[in-house]
Tab-separated table of C-alpha atoms and ligand atoms in Angstrom:
chain	number	residue	atom	x	y	z
X	1	UNK	CA	182.496	104.128	61.087
X	2	UNK	CA	180.619	100.951	60.364
X	3	UNK	CA	178.503	100.460	63.508
X	4	UNK	CA	178.340	96.674	63.164
X	5	UNK	CA	182.164	96.542	63.161
X	6	UNK	CA	181.997	98.304	66.507
X	7	UNK	CA	179.476	95.952	68.117
X	8	UNK	CA	181.411	92.942	66.791
X	9	UNK	CA	184.624	94.369	68.219
X	10	UNK	CA	183.012	94.918	71.640
X	11	UNK	CA	181.625	91.352	71.695
X	12	UNK	CA	185.001	89.923	70.827
X	13	UNK	CA	186.861	92.094	73.340
X	14	UNK	CA	184.468	91.342	76.205
X	15	UNK	CA	184.342	87.630	75.288
X	16	UNK	CA	180.551	87.710	75.068
X	17	UNK	CA	178.799	86.289	72.017
X	18	UNK	CA	175.182	87.105	72.770
X	19	UNK	CA	174.542	88.760	76.152
X	20	UNK	CA	173.778	92.459	76.631
X	21	UNK	CA	177.112	94.149	77.310
X	22	UNK	CA	176.598	96.908	79.806
X	23	UNK	CA	178.588	100.090	80.418
X	24	UNK	CA	180.194	99.176	83.715
X	25	UNK	CA	179.515	96.246	86.009
X	26	UNK	CA	181.257	95.462	89.277
X	27	UNK	CA	183.797	92.652	89.796
X	28	UNK	CA	184.172	90.700	93.038
X	29	UNK	CA	187.322	88.649	92.726
X	30	UNK	CA	189.099	89.307	96.020
X	31	UNK	CA	188.287	89.132	99.717
X	32	UNK	CA	184.770	90.584	99.433
X	33	UNK	CA	182.945	87.381	100.451
X	34	UNK	CA	185.321	86.677	103.306
X	35	UNK	CA	185.014	90.174	104.764
X	36	UNK	CA	181.231	90.270	104.340
X	37	UNK	CA	180.778	86.957	106.127
X	38	UNK	CA	183.153	88.087	108.835
X	39	UNK	CA	181.143	91.288	109.330
X	40	UNK	CA	177.940	89.217	109.617
X	41	UNK	CA	179.532	86.776	112.027
X	42	UNK	CA	180.710	89.659	114.192
X	43	UNK	CA	177.059	90.821	114.394
X	44	UNK	CA	178.179	94.384	113.637
X	45	UNK	CA	176.355	95.004	110.383
X	46	UNK	CA	175.232	98.570	110.856
X	47	UNK	CA	177.035	101.774	111.712
X	48	UNK	CA	179.475	100.382	114.263
X	49	UNK	CA	182.189	97.898	113.382
X	50	UNK	CA	185.812	97.650	112.399
X	51	UNK	CA	185.337	97.530	108.620
X	52	UNK	CA	184.339	101.179	108.376
X	53	UNK	CA	187.638	102.263	109.933
X	54	UNK	CA	189.604	99.707	107.915
X	55	UNK	CA	187.995	100.887	104.685
X	56	UNK	CA	188.636	104.539	105.518
X	57	UNK	CA	192.291	103.771	106.251
X	58	UNK	CA	192.645	101.796	103.017
X	59	UNK	CA	191.181	104.664	100.966
X	60	UNK	CA	193.458	107.168	102.701
X	61	UNK	CA	196.459	104.967	101.915
X	62	UNK	CA	195.499	104.355	98.297
X	63	UNK	CA	194.805	108.007	97.524
X	64	UNK	CA	197.499	109.493	99.742
X	65	UNK	CA	194.885	111.567	101.564
X	66	UNK	CA	195.614	112.382	105.207
X	67	UNK	CA	191.994	111.755	106.167
X	68	UNK	CA	189.087	109.831	104.658
X	69	UNK	CA	185.598	109.723	106.179
X	70	UNK	CA	183.012	107.274	104.863
X	71	UNK	CA	179.462	108.204	103.869
X	72	UNK	CA	176.425	106.295	102.607
X	73	UNK	CA	176.845	107.469	98.993
X	74	UNK	CA	178.796	109.897	96.869
X	75	UNK	CA	176.064	112.516	96.813
X	76	UNK	CA	175.976	112.583	100.625
X	77	UNK	CA	179.781	112.785	100.708
X	78	UNK	CA	179.685	115.760	98.335
X	79	UNK	CA	176.977	117.446	100.415
X	80	UNK	CA	179.157	117.149	103.525
X	81	UNK	CA	182.329	118.108	101.616
X	82	UNK	CA	180.689	121.417	100.665
X	83	UNK	CA	179.350	122.056	104.184
X	84	UNK	CA	182.871	121.533	105.536
X	85	UNK	CA	184.205	124.034	103.011
X	86	UNK	CA	181.787	126.569	104.497
X	87	UNK	CA	179.003	126.697	101.901
X	88	UNK	CA	175.791	128.119	103.363
X	89	UNK	CA	172.238	128.840	102.341
X	90	UNK	CA	171.782	131.600	99.724
X	91	UNK	CA	175.401	131.472	98.653
X	92	UNK	CA	176.623	130.447	95.198
X	93	UNK	CA	178.711	127.498	94.073
X	94	UNK	CA	180.498	127.538	90.731
X	95	UNK	CA	180.463	124.193	88.973
X	96	UNK	CA	180.382	122.667	85.498
X	97	UNK	CA	177.141	121.890	83.611
X	98	UNK	CA	178.757	118.710	82.279
X	99	UNK	CA	178.194	116.400	85.234
X	100	UNK	CA	176.009	113.762	86.756
X	101	UNK	CA	173.036	115.473	88.406
X	102	UNK	CA	174.350	114.710	91.927
X	103	UNK	CA	176.749	117.665	91.728
X	104	UNK	CA	173.966	120.228	91.264
X	105	UNK	CA	171.683	118.431	93.701
X	106	UNK	CA	174.226	118.432	96.534
X	107	UNK	CA	174.680	122.196	96.117
X	108	UNK	CA	170.924	122.626	96.336
X	109	UNK	CA	170.580	120.527	99.520
X	110	UNK	CA	172.427	123.332	101.313
X	111	UNK	CA	170.126	125.951	99.847
X	112	UNK	CA	172.981	127.306	97.743
X	113	UNK	CA	172.702	128.125	94.025
X	114	UNK	CA	174.720	126.470	91.267
X	115	UNK	CA	176.465	128.799	88.805
X	116	UNK	CA	177.609	127.082	85.623
X	117	UNK	CA	180.980	127.693	83.981
X	118	UNK	CA	182.174	125.922	80.831
X	119	UNK	CA	184.496	122.917	80.557
X	120	UNK	CA	187.551	122.298	78.363
X	121	UNK	CA	187.146	120.014	75.360
X	122	UNK	CA	190.456	118.301	76.160
X	123	UNK	CA	189.517	117.283	79.716
X	124	UNK	CA	185.689	117.582	79.764
X	125	UNK	CA	186.251	119.161	83.211
X	126	UNK	CA	185.938	122.750	84.442
X	127	UNK	CA	187.982	125.138	82.299
X	128	UNK	CA	190.440	127.328	84.247
X	129	UNK	CA	190.425	129.830	81.380
X	130	UNK	CA	186.641	130.131	81.418
X	131	UNK	CA	186.622	130.259	85.223
X	132	UNK	CA	189.128	133.109	85.206
X	133	UNK	CA	187.196	135.141	82.655
X	134	UNK	CA	183.901	134.474	84.449
X	135	UNK	CA	185.320	135.686	87.756
X	136	UNK	CA	186.993	138.689	86.135
X	137	UNK	CA	183.585	139.768	84.894
X	138	UNK	CA	181.396	138.727	87.832
X	139	UNK	CA	183.407	138.679	91.055
X	140	UNK	CA	184.148	141.495	93.444
X	141	UNK	CA	186.139	141.170	96.671
X	142	UNK	CA	184.511	142.512	99.820
X	143	UNK	CA	186.171	143.696	103.033
X	144	UNK	CA	185.938	140.166	104.494
X	145	UNK	CA	188.373	139.010	101.784
X	146	UNK	CA	185.778	136.793	100.059
X	147	UNK	CA	184.616	137.043	96.444
X	148	UNK	CA	181.007	138.030	95.819
X	149	UNK	CA	178.873	137.921	92.699
X	150	UNK	CA	178.488	141.547	91.616
X	151	UNK	CA	175.156	140.753	89.931
X	152	UNK	CA	173.434	138.969	92.846
X	153	UNK	CA	175.456	140.161	95.838
X	154	UNK	CA	175.854	136.571	97.001
X	155	UNK	CA	179.162	135.067	98.090
X	156	UNK	CA	180.931	132.587	95.840
X	157	UNK	CA	181.210	129.948	98.552
X	158	UNK	CA	182.974	127.216	96.562
X	159	UNK	CA	184.233	126.104	93.178
X	160	UNK	CA	183.364	122.461	92.447
X	161	UNK	CA	185.103	120.966	89.401
X	162	UNK	CA	184.417	117.370	88.440
X	163	UNK	CA	186.891	114.870	86.949
X	164	UNK	CA	184.688	113.698	84.111
X	165	UNK	CA	184.662	109.941	83.421
X	166	UNK	CA	187.809	109.725	85.564
X	167	UNK	CA	189.890	112.150	83.486
X	168	UNK	CA	191.540	114.734	85.735
X	169	UNK	CA	190.673	118.336	84.872
X	170	UNK	CA	193.314	121.087	85.016
X	171	UNK	CA	193.062	121.042	88.771
X	172	UNK	CA	196.311	122.881	89.618
X	173	UNK	CA	195.326	125.886	87.496
X	174	UNK	CA	191.846	125.859	89.030
X	175	UNK	CA	193.333	125.694	92.545
X	176	UNK	CA	195.555	128.686	91.763
X	177	UNK	CA	192.570	130.769	90.611
X	178	UNK	CA	190.546	129.752	93.683
X	179	UNK	CA	193.447	130.844	95.876
X	180	UNK	CA	193.629	134.249	94.205
X	181	UNK	CA	189.892	134.859	94.504
X	182	UNK	CA	189.771	133.288	97.960
X	183	UNK	CA	187.085	130.764	97.036
X	184	UNK	CA	187.300	127.285	98.641
X	185	UNK	CA	187.911	124.425	96.209
X	186	UNK	CA	185.867	121.225	96.578
X	187	UNK	CA	186.549	118.402	94.123
X	188	UNK	CA	183.790	116.142	92.901
X	189	UNK	CA	186.126	113.164	92.503
X	190	UNK	CA	183.224	110.695	92.450
X	191	UNK	CA	184.382	109.159	89.169
X	192	UNK	CA	188.130	109.395	89.564
X	193	UNK	CA	189.440	106.930	92.129
X	194	UNK	CA	192.844	105.838	90.811
X	195	UNK	CA	193.246	108.938	88.624
X	196	UNK	CA	196.359	111.051	89.078
X	197	UNK	CA	197.226	114.596	88.073
X	198	UNK	CA	201.025	114.992	87.846
X	199	UNK	CA	201.330	111.895	90.016
X	200	UNK	CA	199.031	113.167	92.750
X	201	UNK	CA	195.638	111.573	93.317
X	202	UNK	CA	192.552	113.570	92.375
X	203	UNK	CA	190.682	114.873	95.410
X	204	UNK	CA	193.809	116.121	97.168
X	205	UNK	CA	193.974	119.575	95.571
X	206	UNK	CA	191.196	121.397	97.405
X	207	UNK	CA	189.835	121.856	100.883
X	208	UNK	CA	187.676	118.744	100.613
X	209	UNK	CA	186.598	116.193	98.015
X	210	UNK	CA	184.061	113.425	97.517
X	211	UNK	CA	184.441	109.921	96.091
X	212	UNK	CA	181.625	107.572	95.097
X	213	UNK	CA	181.385	103.785	95.381
X	214	UNK	CA	178.102	103.334	93.581
X	215	UNK	CA	177.631	100.010	91.782
X	216	UNK	CA	178.746	101.393	88.411
X	217	UNK	CA	181.941	103.092	89.607
X	218	UNK	CA	185.466	101.583	89.412
X	219	UNK	CA	185.065	100.059	92.882
X	220	UNK	CA	181.809	99.666	94.764
X	221	UNK	CA	180.336	99.204	98.230
X	222	UNK	CA	176.855	98.713	96.797
X	223	UNK	CA	176.250	102.325	97.668
X	224	UNK	CA	178.839	104.457	99.360
X	225	UNK	CA	181.069	107.465	99.300
X	226	UNK	CA	184.063	109.051	100.987
X	227	UNK	CA	184.983	112.551	102.070
X	228	UNK	CA	188.659	113.407	101.625
X	229	UNK	CA	190.428	116.220	103.437
X	230	UNK	CA	193.941	117.106	104.551
X	231	UNK	CA	192.672	119.049	107.557
X	232	UNK	CA	192.353	117.192	110.843
X	233	UNK	CA	189.669	119.516	112.229
X	234	UNK	CA	187.523	119.105	109.131
X	235	UNK	CA	187.971	115.329	109.229
X	236	UNK	CA	186.744	115.253	112.833
X	237	UNK	CA	183.804	117.473	111.953
X	238	UNK	CA	183.019	115.228	108.971
X	239	UNK	CA	182.805	112.187	111.265
X	240	UNK	CA	180.713	114.169	113.737
X	241	UNK	CA	178.068	115.398	111.285
X	242	UNK	CA	177.881	112.253	109.134
X	243	UNK	CA	176.772	110.490	112.319
X	244	UNK	CA	174.461	112.045	114.932
X	245	UNK	CA	176.838	114.643	116.413
X	246	UNK	CA	176.641	112.965	119.799
X	247	UNK	CA	178.693	114.501	122.575
X	248	UNK	CA	180.779	111.647	124.002
X	249	UNK	CA	179.348	110.378	127.274
X	250	UNK	CA	178.717	106.938	128.752
X	251	UNK	CA	174.930	107.272	128.653
X	252	UNK	CA	173.651	110.815	128.020
X	253	UNK	CA	172.108	111.632	124.640
X	254	UNK	CA	173.512	115.075	124.057
X	255	UNK	CA	173.966	116.263	120.491
X	256	UNK	CA	175.499	119.561	119.433
X	257	UNK	CA	174.743	119.819	115.702
X	258	UNK	CA	171.824	118.929	113.420
X	259	UNK	CA	173.677	115.989	111.943
X	260	UNK	CA	172.833	113.949	108.865
X	261	UNK	CA	173.168	110.260	109.717
X	262	UNK	CA	174.978	109.652	106.434
X	263	UNK	CA	177.019	106.751	107.829
X	264	UNK	CA	178.257	103.888	105.697
X	265	UNK	CA	177.270	100.513	107.123
X	266	UNK	CA	179.847	97.993	108.290
X	267	UNK	CA	178.548	95.557	105.651
X	268	UNK	CA	179.133	98.055	102.849
X	269	UNK	CA	182.570	98.869	104.218
X	270	UNK	CA	183.458	95.150	104.313
X	271	UNK	CA	182.590	94.929	100.626
X	272	UNK	CA	184.570	98.114	99.987
X	273	UNK	CA	187.686	96.818	101.725
X	274	UNK	CA	187.685	93.771	99.455
X	275	UNK	CA	187.280	96.086	96.459
X	276	UNK	CA	189.955	98.670	97.265
X	277	UNK	CA	192.534	95.897	97.636
X	278	UNK	CA	192.082	95.285	93.884
X	279	UNK	CA	191.548	98.856	92.733
X	280	UNK	CA	194.982	99.309	91.196
X	281	UNK	CA	194.616	96.029	89.266
X	282	UNK	CA	191.210	97.177	88.011
X	283	UNK	CA	192.694	100.426	86.731
X	284	UNK	CA	195.497	98.512	85.019
X	285	UNK	CA	193.068	96.164	83.255
X	286	UNK	CA	190.860	99.094	82.265
X	287	UNK	CA	193.901	100.738	80.713
X	288	UNK	CA	194.619	97.552	78.742
X	289	UNK	CA	191.121	97.855	77.295
X	290	UNK	CA	191.902	101.456	76.353
X	291	UNK	CA	194.815	100.286	74.192
X	292	UNK	CA	192.445	97.974	72.314
X	293	UNK	CA	189.890	100.743	71.815
X	294	UNK	CA	192.618	103.112	70.591
X	295	UNK	CA	193.709	100.603	67.994
X	296	UNK	CA	190.130	99.993	66.859
X	297	UNK	CA	189.132	103.651	66.560
X	298	UNK	CA	192.402	104.606	64.826
X	299	UNK	CA	191.015	102.785	61.794
X	300	UNK	CA	187.767	104.790	61.866
X	301	UNK	CA	186.722	108.432	61.567
X	302	UNK	CA	185.659	108.505	65.233
X	303	UNK	CA	187.771	110.159	67.920
X	304	UNK	CA	188.443	108.041	71.011
X	305	UNK	CA	188.868	110.266	74.076
X	306	UNK	CA	192.287	109.813	75.707
X	307	UNK	CA	193.649	111.005	79.040
X	308	UNK	CA	194.754	114.651	79.272
X	309	UNK	CA	198.425	115.656	79.390
X	310	UNK	CA	200.345	114.919	82.646
X	311	UNK	CA	197.559	112.612	83.863
X	312	UNK	CA	197.050	108.964	84.660
X	313	UNK	CA	193.332	108.415	84.161
X	314	UNK	CA	191.357	105.495	85.556
X	315	UNK	CA	189.289	105.571	82.320
X	316	UNK	CA	186.179	104.872	84.371
X	317	UNK	CA	183.897	105.225	81.357
X	318	UNK	CA	185.468	105.243	77.919
X	319	UNK	CA	184.138	107.936	75.636
X	320	UNK	CA	184.066	108.614	71.920
X	321	UNK	CA	183.329	111.821	70.060
X	322	UNK	CA	181.001	111.478	67.084
X	323	UNK	CA	180.600	113.891	64.174
X	324	UNK	CA	177.402	115.592	65.305
X	325	UNK	CA	174.164	115.016	67.187
X	326	UNK	CA	172.602	113.157	64.269
X	327	UNK	CA	175.429	110.618	64.080
X	328	UNK	CA	175.377	110.359	67.878
X	329	UNK	CA	171.699	109.405	67.881
X	330	UNK	CA	172.143	106.884	65.054
X	331	UNK	CA	175.023	105.269	66.936
X	332	UNK	CA	173.043	105.135	70.210
X	333	UNK	CA	170.079	103.531	68.456
X	334	UNK	CA	172.112	100.943	66.581
X	335	UNK	CA	174.275	99.840	69.494
X	336	UNK	CA	171.484	99.629	72.075
X	337	UNK	CA	169.337	97.713	69.544
X	338	UNK	CA	172.206	95.286	69.070
X	339	UNK	CA	173.054	94.337	72.628
X	340	UNK	CA	175.836	96.805	73.314
X	341	UNK	CA	174.985	99.415	75.905
X	342	UNK	CA	176.043	102.954	75.076
X	343	UNK	CA	174.937	106.219	76.679
X	344	UNK	CA	175.174	109.870	75.738
X	345	UNK	CA	176.974	112.277	78.041
X	346	UNK	CA	174.584	113.947	80.518
X	347	UNK	CA	172.094	116.623	79.509
X	348	UNK	CA	173.765	119.867	80.618
X	349	UNK	CA	172.589	120.451	84.192
X	350	UNK	CA	171.603	124.058	83.457
X	351	UNK	CA	168.961	122.821	80.978
X	352	UNK	CA	167.084	120.747	83.541
X	353	UNK	CA	163.880	122.193	84.993
X	354	UNK	CA	165.291	122.604	88.500
X	355	UNK	CA	168.352	124.530	87.344
X	356	UNK	CA	167.028	126.516	84.377
X	357	UNK	CA	167.128	129.822	86.249
X	358	UNK	CA	170.771	129.530	87.302
X	359	UNK	CA	173.434	131.898	86.064
X	360	UNK	CA	175.657	130.521	83.281
X	361	UNK	CA	178.845	131.659	81.635
X	362	UNK	CA	179.545	130.955	77.967
X	363	UNK	CA	178.920	127.191	77.581
X	364	UNK	CA	180.108	126.613	74.002
X	365	UNK	CA	182.366	123.648	74.818
X	366	UNK	CA	179.801	121.981	77.071
X	367	UNK	CA	177.188	122.180	74.328
X	368	UNK	CA	179.663	120.852	71.766
X	369	UNK	CA	180.360	117.835	74.001
X	370	UNK	CA	176.681	117.232	74.776
X	371	UNK	CA	176.009	116.892	71.041
X	372	UNK	CA	178.787	114.374	70.396
X	373	UNK	CA	180.057	112.367	73.380
X	374	UNK	CA	178.953	108.776	73.924
X	375	UNK	CA	180.155	106.297	76.567
X	376	UNK	CA	180.957	102.759	75.505
X	377	UNK	CA	181.414	99.530	77.520
X	378	UNK	CA	184.211	99.905	80.063
X	379	UNK	CA	183.977	97.117	82.647
X	380	UNK	CA	187.042	95.332	83.965
X	381	UNK	CA	187.539	92.288	81.707
X	382	UNK	CA	187.976	89.440	84.117
X	383	UNK	CA	189.655	87.014	81.679
X	384	UNK	CA	192.449	89.559	81.333
X	385	UNK	CA	192.875	89.543	85.115
X	386	UNK	CA	193.533	85.802	85.187
X	387	UNK	CA	195.732	86.047	82.099
X	388	UNK	CA	197.816	88.754	83.810
X	389	UNK	CA	198.229	86.553	86.899
X	390	UNK	CA	199.533	83.733	84.679
X	391	UNK	CA	202.017	86.124	83.124
X	392	UNK	CA	203.121	87.350	86.563
X	393	UNK	CA	202.146	90.975	85.823
X	394	UNK	CA	201.095	91.676	89.405
X	395	UNK	CA	204.244	90.307	91.044
H	1	PLP	C1	178.503	108.944	90.858
H	1	PLP	C2	178.621	110.398	91.015
H	1	PLP	C3	178.298	111.058	92.206
H	1	PLP	C4	177.787	110.382	93.438
H	1	PLP	O1	176.880	109.423	93.170
H	1	PLP	P1	176.269	108.398	94.247
H	1	PLP	O2	175.448	107.544	93.368
H	1	PLP	O3	175.489	109.220	95.192
H	1	PLP	O4	177.377	107.660	94.922
H	1	PLP	C5	178.512	112.420	92.291
H	1	PLP	N1	178.990	113.115	91.265
H	1	PLP	C6	179.314	112.512	90.101
H	1	PLP	C7	179.885	113.340	89.011
H	1	PLP	C8	179.123	111.146	89.935
H	1	PLP	O5	179.439	110.572	88.760
């Protein structure tokens, strides 16, 4: 591929002749201002106020989740999601090394240990095949019905797959394996709002899940997250421990749990409500961009990553697969020198200082991806939004 053809194509597509085109910036084209001002005028800007509940309801409706509980960011939501699934100190959590660092960090907050299992090349998410073979070799069921690591004696307290760049992993197969081994499933769905697996929204396949609304995600609250669950008791507990676990009373300060104060503010929720109202449009426009990228890369020797079978991906961050690490580095240098932001996929979490000692399965696919995958600009193109309105596409 001729790199300057690529940067020229990105400039033309994003209608930007000379600015720095970043990976993913937010768009505020709906009721965000109105709701924010309303929240300020109401004087409820902090942890009490109607926008938190409204935002939670809107997320539940959009995803089809029975319950949605807001948190101050996606990492906090994932921390709570794992606590709700029953993860405790000195237990082990199986996850993928291909992820943003928050996944491993949230496991560690509990005092649990990450165990890394490989991903599939076709989804970039946790591989059911690799998970099965890892458990076959390493798991033993004890009298309590739970699976334990036969090397360390610790319980496998959860499996946490991640839907990489918004592409759903093979979540049904993973759920089936978790069921058989009696290991709770917690989805890190931080990147996958709007992404469906066989028509069902990601985050609805396990015991709990976490979404993120960081500034670079498909929709944002500035900083924010959401815990999803289908279990009423867990939803109530989530609300209880993301606040101060206060026992209801007119004036007494009684608390019955060391809670986390992970609440989302009413201001953030007001912003989020304005955003979620446009989420489906954002996904649609992002998928229009995908068609353009497909056409462009079809004429090159570079593979453009497309959504896995049976999935509707939000294509949060578009990704390409380069020939090898050398070509990857040349591409990163050229594009970032020429005003088009690109980023490599994350360094495998198991290679980072904090997680070097963790147990790993065979990570051939993860390493292959680390050497080749690069994210390219993926923001919602606002001109296309107004063009679509003119053409009546949202009617
Ligand atoms: C964004 C993200 C999170 C949560 O991030 P916050 O910035 O805390 O909202 C967690 N896991 C993954 C994989 C993410 O991409």
